[in-house]
Amino acid sequence: LGPRSPMGFYDRDYSRDARHGMLGDLLPEGGVCKVLIVTLIAVFALQSLSAQGNFEGGSISQYLGLSFDDILRGEVWRLITFGFVHPAASFSYSSLLSLAFTLFFLWRFGSDLEQMYGSVEFLCYYLVAMLLGGLVFLAVSYLRGAPDSFLLGALGPITAVTVLYAWHFPNTTVPVPDARMGNHYGRRFADAGAVADHVVTGLQRLESLTRLWRDTWQDSTLPHWFLERTFANTSTLATT
């Protein structure tokens, strides 16, 4: 037998059939990620224009964002629409850069997962992650006595996509000089059982460190909007 070329991800059997059922037939292969990306860009543009006063009736964020009070008024669509609204939409450099990172993560990791699971399952996973994130936010808002708290952004589903990708491909590399060795946890732990053992044996220490991080974050005198953005970096650490 001659030498065999290495099998790529797209050569594997489970990645070939990306559509299942009637709904899957309506979705072209890789179409969900493309639709999500186009939707995020379109909503971002509408947000930016409405924030500049180019639309009557208030900003797009006002009608699509999520809050406990709005849900009590029966505006249940916000449980999904909040995930398509950018938290700081404008045509500024920082906002455009933030949007670019969101789209990059969705395309870089989501396209492979859609190929692996199929368009329908991937879309369901994305929307369920968004819904669960919204429900957790509502529960926290209620418990904290802040029903007027407002949630915007796709951080929840994007994080869920990144975590799922990292679970399947723990030693994947990205074109960044410091990340060519793969994920840190993939080199530190042999498998999921080793992770569980690490958590069980060191639960008290891990819980103490987590509470310390939480208390430090909550007691900070930095602006609230800046603290919220630190979670983006935290999610990156959690999945690398």
GROMACS .gro file of N, CA and C in nm, residues 96-231:
model
  408
   96LEU      N    1  -1.686   4.891   1.506
   96LEU     CA    2  -1.665   4.810   1.387
   96LEU      C    3  -1.568   4.695   1.415
   97LEU      N    4  -1.466   4.722   1.495
   97LEU     CA    5  -1.370   4.617   1.531
   97LEU      C    6  -1.438   4.509   1.616
   98SER      N    7  -1.522   4.552   1.709
   98SER     CA    8  -1.595   4.456   1.792
   98SER      C    9  -1.687   4.368   1.707
   99LEU      N   10  -1.757   4.430   1.611
   99LEU     CA   11  -1.843   4.353   1.521
   99LEU      C   12  -1.760   4.256   1.438
  100ALA      N   13  -1.644   4.300   1.391
  100ALA     CA   14  -1.558   4.214   1.309
  100ALA      C   15  -1.514   4.090   1.386
  101PHE      N   16  -1.481   4.107   1.515
  101PHE     CA   17  -1.441   3.992   1.596
  101PHE      C   18  -1.557   3.896   1.615
  102THR      N   19  -1.678   3.949   1.637
  102THR     CA   20  -1.795   3.864   1.652
  102THR      C   21  -1.820   3.782   1.526
  103LEU      N   22  -1.811   3.846   1.411
  103LEU     CA   23  -1.834   3.777   1.284
  103LEU      C   24  -1.724   3.676   1.256
  104PHE      N   25  -1.601   3.710   1.294
  104PHE     CA   26  -1.489   3.618   1.272
  104PHE      C   27  -1.507   3.491   1.353
  105PHE      N   28  -1.542   3.504   1.481
  105PHE     CA   29  -1.562   3.386   1.565
  105PHE      C   30  -1.677   3.301   1.514
  106LEU      N   31  -1.783   3.366   1.470
  106LEU     CA   32  -1.898   3.291   1.420
  106LEU      C   33  -1.861   3.213   1.294
  107TRP      N   34  -1.789   3.277   1.202
  107TRP     CA   35  -1.753   3.210   1.078
  107TRP      C   36  -1.642   3.107   1.100
  108ARG      N   37  -1.543   3.142   1.179
  108ARG     CA   38  -1.427   3.053   1.200
  108ARG      C   39  -1.467   2.923   1.268
  109PHE      N   40  -1.551   2.931   1.370
  109PHE     CA   41  -1.589   2.812   1.445
  109PHE      C   42  -1.727   2.759   1.405
  110GLY      N   43  -1.819   2.850   1.376
  110GLY     CA   44  -1.955   2.806   1.345
  110GLY      C   45  -1.965   2.731   1.214
  111SER      N   46  -1.887   2.768   1.114
  111SER     CA   47  -1.897   2.702   0.984
  111SER      C   48  -1.856   2.555   0.993
  112ASP      N   49  -1.752   2.524   1.071
  112ASP     CA   50  -1.711   2.385   1.090
  112ASP      C   51  -1.816   2.307   1.168
  113LEU      N   52  -1.874   2.369   1.269
  113LEU     CA   53  -1.977   2.301   1.349
  113LEU      C   54  -2.103   2.278   1.265
  114GLU      N   55  -2.138   2.372   1.181
  114GLU     CA   56  -2.253   2.353   1.094
  114GLU      C   57  -2.229   2.238   0.997
  115GLN      N   58  -2.107   2.228   0.946
  115GLN     CA   59  -2.072   2.118   0.858
  115GLN      C   60  -2.078   1.985   0.932
  116MET      N   61  -2.044   1.987   1.058
  116MET     CA   62  -2.038   1.865   1.138
  116MET      C   63  -2.176   1.820   1.184
  117TYR      N   64  -2.257   1.913   1.233
  117TYR     CA   65  -2.387   1.879   1.290
  117TYR      C   66  -2.502   1.889   1.190
  118GLY      N   67  -2.482   1.966   1.086
  118GLY     CA   68  -2.591   1.994   0.994
  118GLY      C   69  -2.651   2.130   1.022
  119SER      N   70  -2.706   2.192   0.920
  119SER     CA   71  -2.755   2.329   0.933
  119SER      C   72  -2.868   2.342   1.034
  120VAL      N   73  -2.960   2.245   1.035
  120VAL     CA   74  -3.076   2.255   1.124
  120VAL      C   75  -3.032   2.244   1.271
  121GLU      N   76  -2.951   2.143   1.301
  121GLU     CA   77  -2.908   2.124   1.439
  121GLU      C   78  -2.822   2.241   1.487
  122PHE      N   79  -2.737   2.292   1.398
  122PHE     CA   80  -2.653   2.405   1.438
  122PHE      C   81  -2.738   2.528   1.467
  123LEU      N   82  -2.837   2.554   1.382
  123LEU     CA   83  -2.925   2.668   1.405
  123LEU      C   84  -3.000   2.653   1.537
  124CYS      N   85  -3.050   2.532   1.565
  124CYS     CA   86  -3.120   2.507   1.691
  124CYS      C   87  -3.026   2.530   1.810
  125TYR      N   88  -2.904   2.480   1.798
  125TYR     CA   89  -2.806   2.498   1.906
  125TYR      C   90  -2.779   2.646   1.931
  126TYR      N   91  -2.762   2.722   1.824
  126TYR     CA   92  -2.733   2.866   1.836
  126TYR      C   93  -2.849   2.939   1.902
  127LEU      N   94  -2.971   2.911   1.858
  127LEU     CA   95  -3.088   2.981   1.912
  127LEU      C   96  -3.118   2.939   2.055
  128VAL      N   97  -3.100   2.811   2.086
  128VAL     CA   98  -3.123   2.764   2.223
  128VAL      C   99  -3.021   2.827   2.318
  129ALA      N  100  -2.895   2.836   2.275
  129ALA     CA  101  -2.792   2.902   2.357
  129ALA      C  102  -2.829   3.047   2.382
  130MET      N  103  -2.881   3.113   2.279
  130MET     CA  104  -2.924   3.251   2.294
  130MET      C  105  -3.041   3.262   2.392
  131LEU      N  106  -3.138   3.172   2.378
  131LEU     CA  107  -3.255   3.172   2.465
  131LEU      C  108  -3.217   3.146   2.610
  132LEU      N  109  -3.134   3.047   2.633
  132LEU     CA  110  -3.092   3.015   2.769
  132LEU      C  111  -3.014   3.131   2.832
  133GLY      N  112  -2.930   3.195   2.751
  133GLY     CA  113  -2.858   3.312   2.801
  133GLY      C  114  -2.952   3.423   2.842
  134GLY      N  115  -3.056   3.445   2.761
  134GLY     CA  116  -3.155   3.546   2.795
  134GLY      C  117  -3.232   3.512   2.922
  135LEU      N  118  -3.268   3.385   2.939
  135LEU     CA  119  -3.342   3.343   3.059
  135LEU      C  120  -3.257   3.358   3.184
  136VAL      N  121  -3.129   3.323   3.174
  136VAL     CA  122  -3.040   3.341   3.289
  136VAL      C  123  -3.029   3.489   3.324
  137PHE      N  124  -3.018   3.574   3.223
  137PHE     CA  125  -3.012   3.718   3.248
  137PHE      C  126  -3.138   3.767   3.319
  138LEU      N  127  -3.255   3.721   3.275
  138LEU     CA  128  -3.381   3.762   3.337
  138LEU      C  129  -3.387   3.716   3.482
  139ALA      N  130  -3.342   3.593   3.508
  139ALA     CA  131  -3.343   3.541   3.645
  139ALA      C  132  -3.252   3.623   3.735
  140VAL      N  133  -3.134   3.657   3.684
  140VAL     CA  134  -3.039   3.738   3.763
  140VAL      C  135  -3.095   3.877   3.786
  141SER      N  136  -3.158   3.934   3.684
  141SER     CA  137  -3.218   4.068   3.698
  141SER      C  138  -3.326   4.067   3.806
  142TYR      N  139  -3.407   3.963   3.807
  142TYR     CA  140  -3.513   3.953   3.907
  142TYR      C  141  -3.456   3.936   4.047
  143LEU      N  142  -3.358   3.849   4.062
  143LEU     CA  143  -3.300   3.823   4.194
  143LEU      C  144  -3.225   3.945   4.247
  144ARG      N  145  -3.168   4.024   4.159
  144ARG     CA  146  -3.094   4.143   4.201
  144ARG      C  147  -3.186   4.263   4.218
  145GLY      N  148  -3.314   4.247   4.188
  145GLY     CA  149  -3.406   4.358   4.201
  145GLY      C  150  -3.381   4.468   4.100
  146ALA      N  151  -3.339   4.429   3.981
  146ALA     CA  152  -3.310   4.528   3.876
  146ALA      C  153  -3.384   4.488   3.749
  147PRO      N  154  -3.518   4.494   3.750
  147PRO     CA  155  -3.596   4.449   3.634
  147PRO      C  156  -3.578   4.535   3.510
  148ASP      N  157  -3.520   4.653   3.526
  148ASP     CA  158  -3.501   4.741   3.410
  148ASP      C  159  -3.364   4.722   3.346
  149SER      N  160  -3.284   4.626   3.395
  149SER     CA  161  -3.154   4.598   3.332
  149SER      C  162  -3.175   4.556   3.188
  150PHE      N  163  -3.082   4.595   3.103
  150PHE     CA  164  -3.099   4.576   2.958
  150PHE      C  165  -2.986   4.490   2.905
  151LEU      N  166  -3.019   4.393   2.820
  151LEU     CA  167  -2.919   4.302   2.763
  151LEU      C  168  -2.919   4.312   2.612
  152LEU      N  169  -2.800   4.327   2.555
  152LEU     CA  170  -2.781   4.331   2.410
  152LEU      C  171  -2.659   4.249   2.374
  153GLY      N  172  -2.659   4.189   2.257
  153GLY     CA  173  -2.538   4.127   2.208
  153GLY      C  174  -2.544   3.976   2.195
  154ALA      N  175  -2.453   3.923   2.111
  154ALA     CA  176  -2.448   3.780   2.081
  154ALA      C  177  -2.339   3.709   2.159
  155LEU      N  178  -2.296   3.765   2.272
  155LEU     CA  179  -2.188   3.704   2.348
  155LEU      C  180  -2.224   3.562   2.392
  156GLY      N  181  -2.348   3.539   2.435
  156GLY     CA  182  -2.390   3.408   2.481
  156GLY      C  183  -2.378   3.300   2.375
  157PRO      N  184  -2.447   3.315   2.261
  157PRO     CA  185  -2.437   3.211   2.157
  157PRO      C  186  -2.298   3.199   2.096
  158ILE      N  187  -2.226   3.311   2.083
  158ILE     CA  188  -2.090   3.303   2.029
  158ILE      C  189  -2.000   3.225   2.124
  159THR      N  190  -2.016   3.248   2.254
  159THR     CA  191  -1.939   3.171   2.352
  159THR      C  192  -1.976   3.024   2.346
  160ALA      N  193  -2.106   2.994   2.331
  160ALA     CA  194  -2.150   2.856   2.322
  160ALA      C  195  -2.090   2.788   2.199
  161VAL      N  196  -2.084   2.858   2.087
  161VAL     CA  197  -2.024   2.804   1.966
  161VAL      C  198  -1.876   2.777   1.987
  162THR      N  199  -1.808   2.871   2.052
  162THR     CA  200  -1.664   2.855   2.076
  162THR      C  201  -1.636   2.737   2.169
  163VAL      N  202  -1.718   2.723   2.273
  163VAL     CA  203  -1.700   2.612   2.368
  163VAL      C  204  -1.723   2.478   2.299
  164LEU      N  205  -1.828   2.468   2.218
  164LEU     CA  206  -1.856   2.343   2.149
  164LEU      C  207  -1.744   2.309   2.051
  165TYR      N  208  -1.692   2.407   1.983
  165TYR     CA  209  -1.580   2.384   1.892
  165TYR      C  210  -1.458   2.337   1.969
  166ALA      N  211  -1.431   2.402   2.080
  166ALA     CA  212  -1.315   2.365   2.161
  166ALA      C  213  -1.330   2.223   2.217
  167TRP      N  214  -1.453   2.181   2.243
  167TRP     CA  215  -1.477   2.046   2.294
  167TRP      C  216  -1.442   1.942   2.188
  168HIS      N  217  -1.478   1.968   2.064
  168HIS     CA  218  -1.452   1.873   1.956
  168HIS      C  219  -1.308   1.879   1.907
  169PHE      N  220  -1.249   1.998   1.910
  169PHE     CA  221  -1.115   2.016   1.855
  169PHE      C  222  -1.026   2.086   1.958
  170PRO      N  223  -0.986   2.012   2.064
  170PRO     CA  224  -0.913   2.076   2.174
  170PRO      C  225  -0.774   2.126   2.136
  171ASN      N  226  -0.716   2.074   2.029
  171ASN     CA  227  -0.580   2.114   1.993
  171ASN      C  228  -0.574   2.186   1.859
  172THR      N  229  -0.686   2.246   1.821
  172THR     CA  230  -0.686   2.322   1.697
  172THR      C  231  -0.596   2.444   1.710
  173THR      N  232  -0.546   2.490   1.600
  173THR     CA  233  -0.459   2.608   1.600
  173THR      C  234  -0.523   2.717   1.515
  174VAL      N  235  -0.491   2.840   1.547
  174VAL     CA  236  -0.537   2.955   1.472
  174VAL      C  237  -0.415   3.034   1.428
  175PRO      N  238  -0.425   3.114   1.321
  175PRO     CA  239  -0.309   3.186   1.269
  175PRO      C  240  -0.267   3.304   1.356
  176VAL      N  241  -0.234   3.274   1.481
  176VAL     CA  242  -0.184   3.374   1.574
  176VAL      C  243  -0.054   3.319   1.632
  177PRO      N  244   0.056   3.396   1.631
  177PRO     CA  245   0.187   3.342   1.672
  177PRO      C  246   0.185   3.273   1.808
  178ASP      N  247   0.114   3.327   1.907
  178ASP     CA  248   0.115   3.270   2.041
  178ASP      C  249   0.019   3.153   2.058
  179ALA      N  250  -0.058   3.120   1.953
  179ALA     CA  251  -0.161   3.016   1.967
  179ALA      C  252  -0.133   2.894   1.880
  180ARG      N  253  -0.013   2.880   1.828
  180ARG     CA  254   0.016   2.771   1.736
  180ARG      C  255   0.039   2.638   1.808
  181MET      N  256   0.050   2.639   1.939
  181MET     CA  257   0.071   2.515   2.013
  181MET      C  258  -0.060   2.448   2.052
  182GLY      N  259  -0.173   2.505   2.015
  182GLY     CA  260  -0.301   2.448   2.052
  182GLY      C  261  -0.353   2.505   2.182
  183ASN      N  262  -0.467   2.455   2.226
  183ASN     CA  263  -0.529   2.506   2.348
  183ASN      C  264  -0.456   2.457   2.473
  184HIS      N  265  -0.452   2.545   2.572
  184HIS     CA  266  -0.380   2.513   2.696
  184HIS      C  267  -0.441   2.391   2.765
  185TYR      N  268  -0.575   2.385   2.776
  185TYR     CA  269  -0.637   2.274   2.846
  185TYR      C  270  -0.618   2.143   2.772
  186GLY      N  271  -0.602   2.148   2.638
  186GLY     CA  272  -0.579   2.027   2.561
  186GLY      C  273  -0.443   1.966   2.590
  187ARG      N  274  -0.347   2.048   2.631
  187ARG     CA  275  -0.215   1.997   2.667
  187ARG      C  276  -0.207   1.962   2.816
  188ARG      N  277  -0.293   2.025   2.895
  188ARG     CA  278  -0.287   2.002   3.040
  188ARG      C  279  -0.363   1.878   3.083
  189PHE      N  280  -0.478   1.850   3.019
  189PHE     CA  281  -0.562   1.738   3.059
  189PHE      C  282  -0.571   1.636   2.945
  190ALA      N  283  -0.565   1.508   2.983
  190ALA     CA  284  -0.568   1.401   2.882
  190ALA      C  285  -0.706   1.384   2.821
  191ASP      N  286  -0.811   1.400   2.903
  191ASP     CA  287  -0.948   1.381   2.853
  191ASP      C  288  -1.045   1.447   2.950
  192ALA      N  289  -1.176   1.431   2.921
  192ALA     CA  290  -1.278   1.492   3.005
  192ALA      C  291  -1.277   1.435   3.146
  193GLY      N  292  -1.240   1.306   3.160
  193GLY     CA  293  -1.232   1.244   3.292
  193GLY      C  294  -1.127   1.311   3.379
  194ALA      N  295  -1.015   1.351   3.318
  194ALA     CA  296  -0.910   1.420   3.392
  194ALA      C  297  -0.957   1.557   3.438
  195VAL      N  298  -1.038   1.623   3.355
  195VAL     CA  299  -1.093   1.753   3.393
  195VAL      C  300  -1.187   1.737   3.512
  196ALA      N  301  -1.275   1.635   3.507
  196ALA     CA  302  -1.369   1.610   3.617
  196ALA      C  303  -1.295   1.579   3.746
  197ASP      N  304  -1.189   1.501   3.738
  197ASP     CA  305  -1.111   1.468   3.857
  197ASP      C  306  -1.044   1.592   3.914
  198HIS      N  307  -0.996   1.679   3.827
  198HIS     CA  308  -0.934   1.804   3.873
  198HIS      C  309  -1.034   1.892   3.946
  199VAL      N  310  -1.156   1.898   3.895
  199VAL     CA  311  -1.260   1.979   3.958
  199VAL      C  312  -1.300   1.921   4.093
  200VAL      N  313  -1.319   1.790   4.099
  200VAL     CA  314  -1.365   1.727   4.223
  200VAL      C  315  -1.260   1.739   4.334
  201THR      N  316  -1.136   1.712   4.301
  201THR     CA  317  -1.031   1.715   4.403
  201THR      C  318  -0.995   1.857   4.446
  202GLY      N  319  -1.015   1.954   4.358
  202GLY     CA  320  -0.978   2.092   4.393
  202GLY      C  321  -1.095   2.185   4.400
  203LEU      N  322  -1.215   2.131   4.428
  203LEU     CA  323  -1.337   2.210   4.421
  203LEU      C  324  -1.334   2.329   4.517
  204GLN      N  325  -1.288   2.307   4.640
  204GLN     CA  326  -1.288   2.415   4.738
  204GLN      C  327  -1.197   2.529   4.694
  205ARG      N  328  -1.079   2.495   4.645
  205ARG     CA  329  -0.985   2.598   4.600
  205ARG      C  330  -1.040   2.671   4.477
  206LEU      N  331  -1.096   2.596   4.383
  206LEU     CA  332  -1.150   2.658   4.262
  206LEU      C  333  -1.268   2.749   4.294
  207GLU      N  334  -1.353   2.704   4.388
  207GLU     CA  335  -1.467   2.787   4.428
  207GLU      C  336  -1.421   2.915   4.496
  208SER      N  337  -1.318   2.905   4.579
  208SER     CA  338  -1.265   3.023   4.648
  208SER      C  339  -1.208   3.123   4.548
  209LEU      N  340  -1.135   3.075   4.449
  209LEU     CA  341  -1.077   3.164   4.349
  209LEU      C  342  -1.185   3.229   4.263
  210THR      N  343  -1.288   3.151   4.232
  210THR     CA  344  -1.399   3.205   4.152
  210THR      C  345  -1.471   3.317   4.227
  211ARG      N  346  -1.498   3.293   4.356
  211ARG     CA  347  -1.564   3.395   4.437
  211ARG      C  348  -1.477   3.520   4.451
  212LEU      N  349  -1.346   3.501   4.462
  212LEU     CA  350  -1.255   3.614   4.471
  212LEU      C  351  -1.259   3.696   4.342
  213TRP      N  352  -1.260   3.628   4.227
  213TRP     CA  353  -1.267   3.698   4.099
  213TRP      C  354  -1.399   3.775   4.090
  214ARG      N  355  -1.509   3.710   4.129
  214ARG     CA  356  -1.640   3.776   4.122
  214ARG      C  357  -1.645   3.899   4.211
  215ASP      N  358  -1.597   3.887   4.336
  215ASP     CA  359  -1.601   3.999   4.429
  215ASP      C  360  -1.512   4.114   4.381
  216THR      N  361  -1.397   4.080   4.324
  216THR     CA  362  -1.308   4.183   4.272
  216THR      C  363  -1.373   4.258   4.157
  217TRP      N  364  -1.441   4.184   4.071
  217TRP     CA  365  -1.508   4.246   3.956
  217TRP      C  366  -1.622   4.335   4.002
  218GLN      N  367  -1.705   4.288   4.094
  218GLN     CA  368  -1.821   4.364   4.139
  218GLN      C  369  -1.783   4.485   4.222
  219ASP      N  370  -1.670   4.480   4.293
  219ASP     CA  371  -1.628   4.592   4.378
  219ASP      C  372  -1.546   4.695   4.302
  220SER      N  373  -1.524   4.673   4.174
  220SER     CA  374  -1.442   4.765   4.096
  220SER      C  375  -1.510   4.901   4.081
  221THR      N  376  -1.428   5.004   4.072
  221THR     CA  377  -1.480   5.140   4.050
  221THR      C  378  -1.478   5.179   3.902
  222LEU      N  379  -1.441   5.083   3.815
  222LEU     CA  380  -1.441   5.110   3.671
  222LEU      C  381  -1.584   5.124   3.620
  223PRO      N  382  -1.605   5.194   3.509
  223PRO     CA  383  -1.740   5.211   3.454
  223PRO      C  384  -1.805   5.075   3.423
  224HIS      N  385  -1.937   5.069   3.441
  224HIS     CA  386  -2.009   4.944   3.421
  224HIS      C  387  -1.995   4.892   3.278
  225TRP      N  388  -2.001   4.984   3.179
  225TRP     CA  389  -1.991   4.940   3.040
  225TRP      C  390  -1.855   4.878   3.011
  226PHE      N  391  -1.750   4.929   3.078
  226PHE     CA  392  -1.616   4.873   3.057
  226PHE      C  393  -1.605   4.735   3.121
  227LEU      N  394  -1.661   4.720   3.240
  227LEU     CA  395  -1.657   4.591   3.307
  227LEU      C  396  -1.730   4.483   3.227
  228GLU      N  397  -1.843   4.522   3.165
  228GLU     CA  398  -1.917   4.425   3.084
  228GLU      C  399  -1.830   4.374   2.969
  229ARG      N  400  -1.749   4.460   2.912
  229ARG     CA  401  -1.667   4.419   2.798
  229ARG      C  402  -1.550   4.331   2.839
  230THR      N  403  -1.515   4.330   2.967
  230THR     CA  404  -1.408   4.240   3.011
  230THR      C  405  -1.451   4.095   3.001
  231PHE      N  406  -1.581   4.068   2.995
  231PHE     CA  407  -1.628   3.930   2.984
  231PHE      C  408  -1.589   3.870   2.850
   0.00000   0.00000   0.00000
